Coordinates of C-alpha atoms and ligand atoms in Angstrom, one line a residue:
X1 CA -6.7 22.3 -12.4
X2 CA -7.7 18.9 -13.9
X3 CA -4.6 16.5 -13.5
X4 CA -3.3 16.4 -9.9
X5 CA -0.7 14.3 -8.3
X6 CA -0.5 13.5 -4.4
X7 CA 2.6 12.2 -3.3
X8 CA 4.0 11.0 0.0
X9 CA 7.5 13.5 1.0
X10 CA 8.3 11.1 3.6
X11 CA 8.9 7.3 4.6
X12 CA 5.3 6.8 3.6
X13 CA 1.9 6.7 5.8
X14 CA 1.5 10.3 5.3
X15 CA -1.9 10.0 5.6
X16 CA -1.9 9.9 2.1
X17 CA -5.5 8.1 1.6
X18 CA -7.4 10.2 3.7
X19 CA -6.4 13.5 0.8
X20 CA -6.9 11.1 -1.6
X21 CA -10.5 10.4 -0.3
X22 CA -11.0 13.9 0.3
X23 CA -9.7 15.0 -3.3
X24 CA -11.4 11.9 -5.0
X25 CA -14.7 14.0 -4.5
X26 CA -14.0 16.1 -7.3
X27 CA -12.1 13.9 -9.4
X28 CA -13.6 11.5 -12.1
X29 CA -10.9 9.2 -12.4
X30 CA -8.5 8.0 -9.5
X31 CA -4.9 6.3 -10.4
X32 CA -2.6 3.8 -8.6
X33 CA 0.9 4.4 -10.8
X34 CA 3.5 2.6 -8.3
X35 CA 3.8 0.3 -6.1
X36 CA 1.8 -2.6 -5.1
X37 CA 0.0 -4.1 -2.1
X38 CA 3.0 -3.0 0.2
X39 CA 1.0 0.1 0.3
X40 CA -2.1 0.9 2.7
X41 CA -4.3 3.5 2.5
X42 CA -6.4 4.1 5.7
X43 CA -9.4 5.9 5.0
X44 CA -12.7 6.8 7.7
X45 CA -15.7 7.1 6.0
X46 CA -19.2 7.9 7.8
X47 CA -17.5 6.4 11.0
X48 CA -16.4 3.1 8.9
X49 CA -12.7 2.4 8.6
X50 CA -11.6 1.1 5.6
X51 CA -7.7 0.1 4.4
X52 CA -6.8 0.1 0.7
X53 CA -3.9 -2.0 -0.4
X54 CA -4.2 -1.6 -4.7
X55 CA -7.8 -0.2 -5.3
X56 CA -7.4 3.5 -5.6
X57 CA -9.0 5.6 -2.6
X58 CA -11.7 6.7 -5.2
X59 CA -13.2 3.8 -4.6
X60 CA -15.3 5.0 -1.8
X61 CA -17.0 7.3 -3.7
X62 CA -19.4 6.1 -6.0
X63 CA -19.1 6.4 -9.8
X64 CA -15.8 6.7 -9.6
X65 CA -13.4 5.1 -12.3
X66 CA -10.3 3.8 -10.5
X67 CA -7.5 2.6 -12.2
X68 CA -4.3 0.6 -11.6
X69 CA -1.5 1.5 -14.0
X70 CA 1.3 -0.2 -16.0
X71 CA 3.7 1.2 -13.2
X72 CA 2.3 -0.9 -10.5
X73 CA 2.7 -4.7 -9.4
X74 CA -0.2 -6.2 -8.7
X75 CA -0.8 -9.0 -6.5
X76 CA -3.5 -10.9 -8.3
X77 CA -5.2 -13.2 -5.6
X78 CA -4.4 -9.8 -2.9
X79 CA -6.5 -7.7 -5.9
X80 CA -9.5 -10.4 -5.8
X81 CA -9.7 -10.7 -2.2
X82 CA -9.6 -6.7 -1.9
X83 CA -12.5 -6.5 -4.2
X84 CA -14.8 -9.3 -2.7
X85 CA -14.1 -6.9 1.0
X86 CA -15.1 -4.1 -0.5
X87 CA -18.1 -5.5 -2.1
X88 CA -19.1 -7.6 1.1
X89 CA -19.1 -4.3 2.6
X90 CA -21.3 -2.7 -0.4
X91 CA -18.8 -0.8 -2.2
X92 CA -17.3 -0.8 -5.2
X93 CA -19.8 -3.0 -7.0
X94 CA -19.7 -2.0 -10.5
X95 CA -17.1 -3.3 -12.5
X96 CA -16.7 -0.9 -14.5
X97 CA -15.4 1.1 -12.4
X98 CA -12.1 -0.6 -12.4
X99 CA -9.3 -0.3 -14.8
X100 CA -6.4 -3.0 -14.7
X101 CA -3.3 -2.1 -16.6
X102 CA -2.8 -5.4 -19.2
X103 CA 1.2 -4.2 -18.8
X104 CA 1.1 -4.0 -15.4
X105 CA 3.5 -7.1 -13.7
X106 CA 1.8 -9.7 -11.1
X107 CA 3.4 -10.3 -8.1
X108 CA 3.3 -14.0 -7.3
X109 CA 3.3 -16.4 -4.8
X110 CA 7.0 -17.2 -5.5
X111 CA 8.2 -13.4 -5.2
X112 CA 6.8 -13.2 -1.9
X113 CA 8.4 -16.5 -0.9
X114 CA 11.7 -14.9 -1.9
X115 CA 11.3 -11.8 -0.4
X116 CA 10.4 -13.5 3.3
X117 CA 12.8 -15.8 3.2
X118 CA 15.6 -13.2 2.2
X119 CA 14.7 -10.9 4.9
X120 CA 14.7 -14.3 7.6
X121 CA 18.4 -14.7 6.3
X122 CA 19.8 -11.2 6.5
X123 CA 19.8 -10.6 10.1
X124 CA 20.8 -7.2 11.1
X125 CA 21.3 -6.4 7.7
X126 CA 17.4 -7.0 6.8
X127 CA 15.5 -3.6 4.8
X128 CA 12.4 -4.6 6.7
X129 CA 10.2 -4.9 4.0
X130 CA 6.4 -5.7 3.9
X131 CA 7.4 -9.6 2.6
X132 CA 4.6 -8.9 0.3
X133 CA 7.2 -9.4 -2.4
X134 CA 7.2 -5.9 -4.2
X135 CA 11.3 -6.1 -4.6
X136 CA 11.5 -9.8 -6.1
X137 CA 8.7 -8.7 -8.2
X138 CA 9.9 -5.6 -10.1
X139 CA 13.7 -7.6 -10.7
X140 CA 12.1 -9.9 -12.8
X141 CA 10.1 -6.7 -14.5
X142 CA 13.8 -5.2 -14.7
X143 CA 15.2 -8.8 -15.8
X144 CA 12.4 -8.9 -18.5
X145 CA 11.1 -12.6 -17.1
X146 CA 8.0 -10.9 -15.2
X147 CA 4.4 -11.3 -16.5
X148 CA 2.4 -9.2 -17.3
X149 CA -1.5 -9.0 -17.0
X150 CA -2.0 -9.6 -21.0
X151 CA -0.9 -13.0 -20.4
X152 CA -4.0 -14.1 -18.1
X153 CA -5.8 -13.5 -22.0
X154 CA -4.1 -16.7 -23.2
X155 CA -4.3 -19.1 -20.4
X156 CA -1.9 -21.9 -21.8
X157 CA 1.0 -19.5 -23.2
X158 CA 0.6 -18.3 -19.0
X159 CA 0.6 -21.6 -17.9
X160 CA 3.6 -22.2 -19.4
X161 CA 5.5 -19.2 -18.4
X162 CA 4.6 -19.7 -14.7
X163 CA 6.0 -22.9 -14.9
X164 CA 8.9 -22.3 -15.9
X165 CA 9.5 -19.2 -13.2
X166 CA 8.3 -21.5 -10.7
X167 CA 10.5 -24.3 -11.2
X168 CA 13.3 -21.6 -12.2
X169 CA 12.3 -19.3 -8.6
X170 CA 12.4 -23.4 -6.5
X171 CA 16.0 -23.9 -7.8
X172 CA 16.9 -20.7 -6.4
X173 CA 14.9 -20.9 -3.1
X174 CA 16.2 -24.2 -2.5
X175 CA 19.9 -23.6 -3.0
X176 CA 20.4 -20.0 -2.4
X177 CA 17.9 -19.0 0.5
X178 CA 17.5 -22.9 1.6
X179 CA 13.6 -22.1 1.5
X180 CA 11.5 -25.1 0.8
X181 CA 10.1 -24.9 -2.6
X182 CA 6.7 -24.4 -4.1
X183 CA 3.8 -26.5 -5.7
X184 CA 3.4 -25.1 -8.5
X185 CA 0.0 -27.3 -9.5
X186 CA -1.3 -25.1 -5.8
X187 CA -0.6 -21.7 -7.6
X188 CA -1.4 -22.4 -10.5
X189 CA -4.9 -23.6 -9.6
X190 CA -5.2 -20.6 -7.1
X191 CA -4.5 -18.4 -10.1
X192 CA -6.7 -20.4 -12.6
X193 CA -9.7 -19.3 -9.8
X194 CA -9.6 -16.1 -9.9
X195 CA -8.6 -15.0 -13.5
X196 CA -11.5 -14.6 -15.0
X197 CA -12.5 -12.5 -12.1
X198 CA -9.4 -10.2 -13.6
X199 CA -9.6 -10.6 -17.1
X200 CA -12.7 -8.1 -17.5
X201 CA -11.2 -5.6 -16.1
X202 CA -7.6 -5.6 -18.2
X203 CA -7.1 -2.1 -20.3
X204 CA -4.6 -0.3 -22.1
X205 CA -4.6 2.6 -19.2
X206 CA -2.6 5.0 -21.4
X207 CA -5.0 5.5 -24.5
X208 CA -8.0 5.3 -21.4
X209 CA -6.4 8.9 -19.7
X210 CA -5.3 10.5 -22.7
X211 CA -9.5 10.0 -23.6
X212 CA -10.4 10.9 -20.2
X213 CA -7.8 14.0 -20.0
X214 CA -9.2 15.1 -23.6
X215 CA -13.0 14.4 -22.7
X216 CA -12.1 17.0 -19.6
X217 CA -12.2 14.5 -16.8
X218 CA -10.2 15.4 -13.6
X219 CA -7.7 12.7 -12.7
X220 CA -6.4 12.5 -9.6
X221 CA -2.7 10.5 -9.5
X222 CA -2.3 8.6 -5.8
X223 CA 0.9 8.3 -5.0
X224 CA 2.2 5.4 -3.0
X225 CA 5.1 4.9 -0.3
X226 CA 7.1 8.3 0.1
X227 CA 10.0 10.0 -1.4
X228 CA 12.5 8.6 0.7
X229 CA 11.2 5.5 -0.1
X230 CA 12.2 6.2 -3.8
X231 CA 14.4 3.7 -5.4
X232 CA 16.7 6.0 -6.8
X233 CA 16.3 9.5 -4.1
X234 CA 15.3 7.6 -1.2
X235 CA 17.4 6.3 1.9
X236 CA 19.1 3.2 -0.5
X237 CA 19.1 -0.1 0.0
X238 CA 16.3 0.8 2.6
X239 CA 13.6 1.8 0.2
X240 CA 11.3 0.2 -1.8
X241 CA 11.9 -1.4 -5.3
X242 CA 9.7 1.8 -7.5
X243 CA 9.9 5.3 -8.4
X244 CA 7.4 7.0 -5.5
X245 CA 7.7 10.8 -6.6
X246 CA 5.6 12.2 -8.7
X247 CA 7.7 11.6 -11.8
X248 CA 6.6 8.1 -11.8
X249 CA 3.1 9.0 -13.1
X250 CA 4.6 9.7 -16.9
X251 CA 5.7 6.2 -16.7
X252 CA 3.7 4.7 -14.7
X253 CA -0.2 5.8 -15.4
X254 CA 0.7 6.7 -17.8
X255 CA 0.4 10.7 -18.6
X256 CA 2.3 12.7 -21.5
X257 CA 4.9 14.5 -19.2
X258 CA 3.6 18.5 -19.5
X259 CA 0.3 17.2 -19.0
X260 CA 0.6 16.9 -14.7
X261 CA -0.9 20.2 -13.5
X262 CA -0.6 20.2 -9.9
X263 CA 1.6 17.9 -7.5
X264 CA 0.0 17.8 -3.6
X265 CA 2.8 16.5 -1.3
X266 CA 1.5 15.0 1.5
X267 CA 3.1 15.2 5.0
X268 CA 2.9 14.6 8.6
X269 CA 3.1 17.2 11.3
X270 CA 6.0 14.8 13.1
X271 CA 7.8 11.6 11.0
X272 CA 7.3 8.3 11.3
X273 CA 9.1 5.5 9.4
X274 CA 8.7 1.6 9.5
X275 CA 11.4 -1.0 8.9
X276 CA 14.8 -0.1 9.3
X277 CA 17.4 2.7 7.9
X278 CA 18.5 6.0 8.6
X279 CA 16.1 8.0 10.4
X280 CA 17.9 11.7 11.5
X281 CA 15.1 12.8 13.7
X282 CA 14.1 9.8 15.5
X283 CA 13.2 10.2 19.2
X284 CA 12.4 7.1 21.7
X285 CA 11.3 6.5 24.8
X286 CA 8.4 8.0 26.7
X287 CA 7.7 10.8 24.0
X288 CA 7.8 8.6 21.2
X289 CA 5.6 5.9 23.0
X290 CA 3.3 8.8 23.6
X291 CA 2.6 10.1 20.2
X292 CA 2.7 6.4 18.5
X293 CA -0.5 5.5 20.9
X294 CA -1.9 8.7 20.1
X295 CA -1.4 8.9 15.8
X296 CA -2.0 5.0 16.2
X297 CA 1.3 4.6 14.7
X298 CA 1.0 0.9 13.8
X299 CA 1.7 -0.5 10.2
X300 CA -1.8 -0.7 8.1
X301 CA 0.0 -3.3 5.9
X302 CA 1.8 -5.3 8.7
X303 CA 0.5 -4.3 11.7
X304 CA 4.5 -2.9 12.3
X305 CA 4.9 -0.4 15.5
X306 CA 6.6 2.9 13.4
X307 CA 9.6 4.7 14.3
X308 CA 8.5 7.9 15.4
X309 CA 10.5 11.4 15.1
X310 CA 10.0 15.1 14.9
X311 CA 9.2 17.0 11.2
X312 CA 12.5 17.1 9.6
X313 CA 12.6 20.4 7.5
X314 CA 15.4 19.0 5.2
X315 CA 13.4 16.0 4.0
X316 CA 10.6 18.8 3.3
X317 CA 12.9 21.2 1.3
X318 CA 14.5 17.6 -0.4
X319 CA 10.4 16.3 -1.5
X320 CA 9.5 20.3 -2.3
X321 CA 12.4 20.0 -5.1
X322 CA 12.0 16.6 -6.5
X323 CA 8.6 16.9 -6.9
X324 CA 8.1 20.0 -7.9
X325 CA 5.2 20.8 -5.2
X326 CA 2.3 22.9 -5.8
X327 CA 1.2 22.6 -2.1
X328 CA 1.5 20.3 0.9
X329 CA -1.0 19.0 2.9
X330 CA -0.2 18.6 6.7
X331 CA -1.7 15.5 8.4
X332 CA -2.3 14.4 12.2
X333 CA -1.5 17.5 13.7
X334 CA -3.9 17.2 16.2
X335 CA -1.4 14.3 17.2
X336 CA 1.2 17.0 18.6
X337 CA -1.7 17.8 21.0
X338 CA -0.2 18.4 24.9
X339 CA 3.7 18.1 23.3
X340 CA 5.5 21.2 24.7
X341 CA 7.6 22.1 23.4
X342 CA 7.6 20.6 19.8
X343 CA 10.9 20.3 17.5
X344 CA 11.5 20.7 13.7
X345 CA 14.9 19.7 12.5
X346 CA 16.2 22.3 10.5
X347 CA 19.2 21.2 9.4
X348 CA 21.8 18.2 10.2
X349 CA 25.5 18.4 11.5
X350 CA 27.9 15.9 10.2
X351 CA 31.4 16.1 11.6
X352 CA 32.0 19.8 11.6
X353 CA 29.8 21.2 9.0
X354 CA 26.5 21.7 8.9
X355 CA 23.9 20.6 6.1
X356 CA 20.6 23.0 5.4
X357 CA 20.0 21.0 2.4
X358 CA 19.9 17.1 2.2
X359 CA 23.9 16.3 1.8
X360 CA 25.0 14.2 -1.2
X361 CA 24.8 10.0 -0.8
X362 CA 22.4 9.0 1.4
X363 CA 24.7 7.2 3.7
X364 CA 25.4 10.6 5.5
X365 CA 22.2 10.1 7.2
X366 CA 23.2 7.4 9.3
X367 CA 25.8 9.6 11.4
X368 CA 23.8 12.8 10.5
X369 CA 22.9 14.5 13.6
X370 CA 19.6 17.0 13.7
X371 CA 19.8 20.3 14.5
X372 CA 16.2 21.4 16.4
X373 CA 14.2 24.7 16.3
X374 CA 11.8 24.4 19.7
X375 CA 8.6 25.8 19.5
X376 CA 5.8 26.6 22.3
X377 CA 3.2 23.7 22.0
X378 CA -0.7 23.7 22.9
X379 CA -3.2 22.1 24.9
X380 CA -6.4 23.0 23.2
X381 CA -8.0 19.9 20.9
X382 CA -7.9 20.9 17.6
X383 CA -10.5 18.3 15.8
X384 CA -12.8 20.5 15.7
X385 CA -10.9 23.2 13.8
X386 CA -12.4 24.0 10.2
X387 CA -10.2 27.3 9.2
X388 CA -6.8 28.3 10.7
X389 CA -8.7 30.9 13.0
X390 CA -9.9 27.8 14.7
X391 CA -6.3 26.9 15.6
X392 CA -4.8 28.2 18.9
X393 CA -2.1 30.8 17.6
X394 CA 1.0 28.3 19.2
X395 CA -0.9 25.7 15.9
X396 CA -0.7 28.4 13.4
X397 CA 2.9 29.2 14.2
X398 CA 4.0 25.8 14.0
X399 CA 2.0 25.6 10.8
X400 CA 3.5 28.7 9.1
X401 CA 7.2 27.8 10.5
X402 CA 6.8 24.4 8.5
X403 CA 5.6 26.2 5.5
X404 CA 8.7 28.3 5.4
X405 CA 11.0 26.3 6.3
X406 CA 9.8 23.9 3.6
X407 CA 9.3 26.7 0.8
X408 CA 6.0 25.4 0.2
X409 CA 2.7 26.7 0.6
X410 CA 0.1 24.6 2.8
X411 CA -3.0 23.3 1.2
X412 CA -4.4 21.7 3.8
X413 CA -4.3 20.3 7.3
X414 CA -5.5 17.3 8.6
X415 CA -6.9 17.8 12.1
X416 CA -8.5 14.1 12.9
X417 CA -9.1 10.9 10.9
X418 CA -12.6 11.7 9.7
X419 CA -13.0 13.2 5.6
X420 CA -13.9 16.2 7.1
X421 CA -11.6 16.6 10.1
X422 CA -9.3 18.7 7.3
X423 CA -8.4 22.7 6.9
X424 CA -8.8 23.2 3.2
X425 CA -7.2 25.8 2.3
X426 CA -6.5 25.4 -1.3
X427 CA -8.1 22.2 -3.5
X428 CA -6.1 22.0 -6.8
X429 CA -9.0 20.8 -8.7
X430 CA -11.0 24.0 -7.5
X431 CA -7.9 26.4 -7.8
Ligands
IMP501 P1 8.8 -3.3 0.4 O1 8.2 -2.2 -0.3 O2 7.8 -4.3 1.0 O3 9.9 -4.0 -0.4 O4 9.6 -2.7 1.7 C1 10.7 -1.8 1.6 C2 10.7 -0.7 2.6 O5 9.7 0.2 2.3 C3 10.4 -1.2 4.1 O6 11.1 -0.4 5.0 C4 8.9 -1.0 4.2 O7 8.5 -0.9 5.6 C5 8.8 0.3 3.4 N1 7.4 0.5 2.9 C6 6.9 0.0 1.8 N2 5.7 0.5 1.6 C7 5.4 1.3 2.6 C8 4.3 2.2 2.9 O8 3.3 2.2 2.2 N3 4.4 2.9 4.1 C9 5.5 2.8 4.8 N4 6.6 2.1 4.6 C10 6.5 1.3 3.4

């Protein structure tokens, strides 16, 4: 197949970079369609760890054309500063390489003002966000006062418009969220540095991937967050502010809907989640303590410890259906290592029924309780397992009882952090 999407089917940090990295191998063009920096991609390449915030994971292999789509908000000082790391580090150093949607929105200084100081006021009722300022970012996309990457071509007609949200965004700071307000001669001198850094590498991403999809060029479509992150199918309000299933690539990329061949979801052996919300299969305590030291279950973008819990078969069946899955790839299950027995939720109870499929309105899932399936664990390390006859036969069973009880095939399995630390089984762009 030569379009493929990878999505995330849970609250994000699937492990979703290190399939992208893998998959990027084979692909010629890598695309970011949602989200923003609030998203971090953890790769290990050759022993070197690397974390990507908006560059596409392709851009650790060379030759590579990454681009970011009209979907996505785009920090622009975050994009310059993640582009000087990565050449510091001797990557990424042809320009060319990178593809900036001009209709993609910026996310600037005064979004992420809004979004901190919003959180600081809510109190118990704060969605934990990344404060990077995603959410303030796409309302004024939605509100039609956002700008877009175009404008940085005509540097007084974006002068202008900044300084009107600025002085706009302070009023509301000030009175509303009793922030202090901001200087807007300091951003807009931080934004006249680096935007002819930017400007080369604007594009109209649509007509680009309609050439490279007619030319024959794989494109690989990286997903960002998880689907119950989803604006509109996650766990609402405590989501983030885009579309993360795979739908969002015909808006976001974009791609003529028909032409998506292949969608990869992209799950954990266990769940982890960070910031706040309903969470069914949450454990604490010892266990959880346990396998957050051993998956390093610590926010890429924030540093965040993450709320850890056992695979949740209902979320699976939920991300199988609203992304119409090709395959899933399992990550970390090496991670479940010396845990005997494991658990998979398999269903919820709420009041006196039971729920095998995700129940209707999300706000069930705050007084949903999880009904577990225990299975034997094992003791053996798996990272050096390279086919599922590697696997001690307690792995494979877990393996096959996720795959059922999701209605999925599995394409791969993730067994360590290295590229090559994986169980392919099936690679969509060599099926
Ligand atoms: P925001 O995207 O920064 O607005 O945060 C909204 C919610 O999504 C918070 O619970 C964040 O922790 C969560 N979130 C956003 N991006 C990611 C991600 O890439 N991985 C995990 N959680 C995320």
């Amino acid at each position: 197949m030569k379009t493929v999407a990878v999505v995330g089917t849970q609250w994000g940090d699937e492990g979703k970079g290190k399939i992208v990295d893998l998959l990027a191998a084979d692909a010629d063009v890598v695309v970011r369609f949602q989200g923003g920096n609030n998203a971090a991609h953890t790769l290990v390449v050759d022993g070197e760890k690397f974390i990507l915030r908006l560059i596409p994971a392709g851009a650790l292999h060379p030759g590579k054309v990454c681009v970011i789509g009209n979907g996505t908000v785009v920090d622009p000082l975050a994009l310059a500063e993640e582009i000087a790391a990565l050449r510091a580090r001797g990557r990424f150093l042809d320009d060319d390489l990178l593809k900036l949607s001009c209709d993609a929105h910026m996310v600037l200084p005064y979004h992420r003002a809004i979004d901190r100081a919003r959180e600081a006021r809510a109190g118990r009722r704060a969605i934990g966000t990344t404060g990077f300022g995603i959410g303030p970012a796409y309302e004024d996309k939605m509100a039609r006062v956002g700008i877009r990457f175009d404008e940085l071509k005509n540097p007084r007609r974006f002068g202008e418009k900044l300084a009107r949200n600025i002085a706009e965004k302070n009023k509301y700071l000030a009175a509303m969220l009793k922030a202090k307000p901001l200087k807007a001669k300091e951003i807009a001198n931080q934004l006249g540095r680096v935007r002819a850094r930017i400007v080369p590498y604007l594009c109209d991403t649509g007509a680009f991937l309609a050439e490279a999809i007619a030319a024959g060029r794989r494109v690989l479509f990286e997903g960002a967050h998880g689907t119950m992150l989803d604006i509109d199918h996650g766990t609402y309000p405590f989501v983030t502010s885009s579309n993360c299933i795979a739908s969002a690539v015909f808006s976001g990329a974009p791609l003529a809907p028909g032409r998506l061949e292949a969608v990869l979801g992209i799950s954990k052996a266990y769940t982890t989640r960070v910031g706040a919300g309903p969470f069914p299969s949450e454990i604490k305590g010892v266990l959880a303590n346990r396998l957050r030291t051993e998956g390093e279950e610590f926010g890429s973008a924030t540093g965040r410890p993450r709320r850890i819990g056992w695979f949740d078969a209902v979320l699976a069946r939920l991300a199988v259906r609203l992304n119409g899955m090709w395959g899933l790839a399992l990550t970390k299950l090496d991670v479940l290592t010396g845990m005997d027995p494991l658990r998979i939720c398999v269903a919820y109870q709420f009041g006196a029924k039971r729920y095998d499929e995700m129940p209707p309105g999300r706000g069930v899932l705050e007084r949903a309780r999880p009904i577990y399936e225990e299975l034997p664990g094992w003791r053996e390390s798996l990272s050096g397992a390279r086919a599922l006859g590697d696997l001690p036969t307690a792995a494979r069973h877990y393996l096959e009882r996720i795959a059922e009880l999701a209605g999925v095939p599995l394409a791969m399995v993730g067994v360590g952090a290295a590229r090559e630390a994986t169980i392919v089984l099936n690679n969509p762009f060599r099926d």
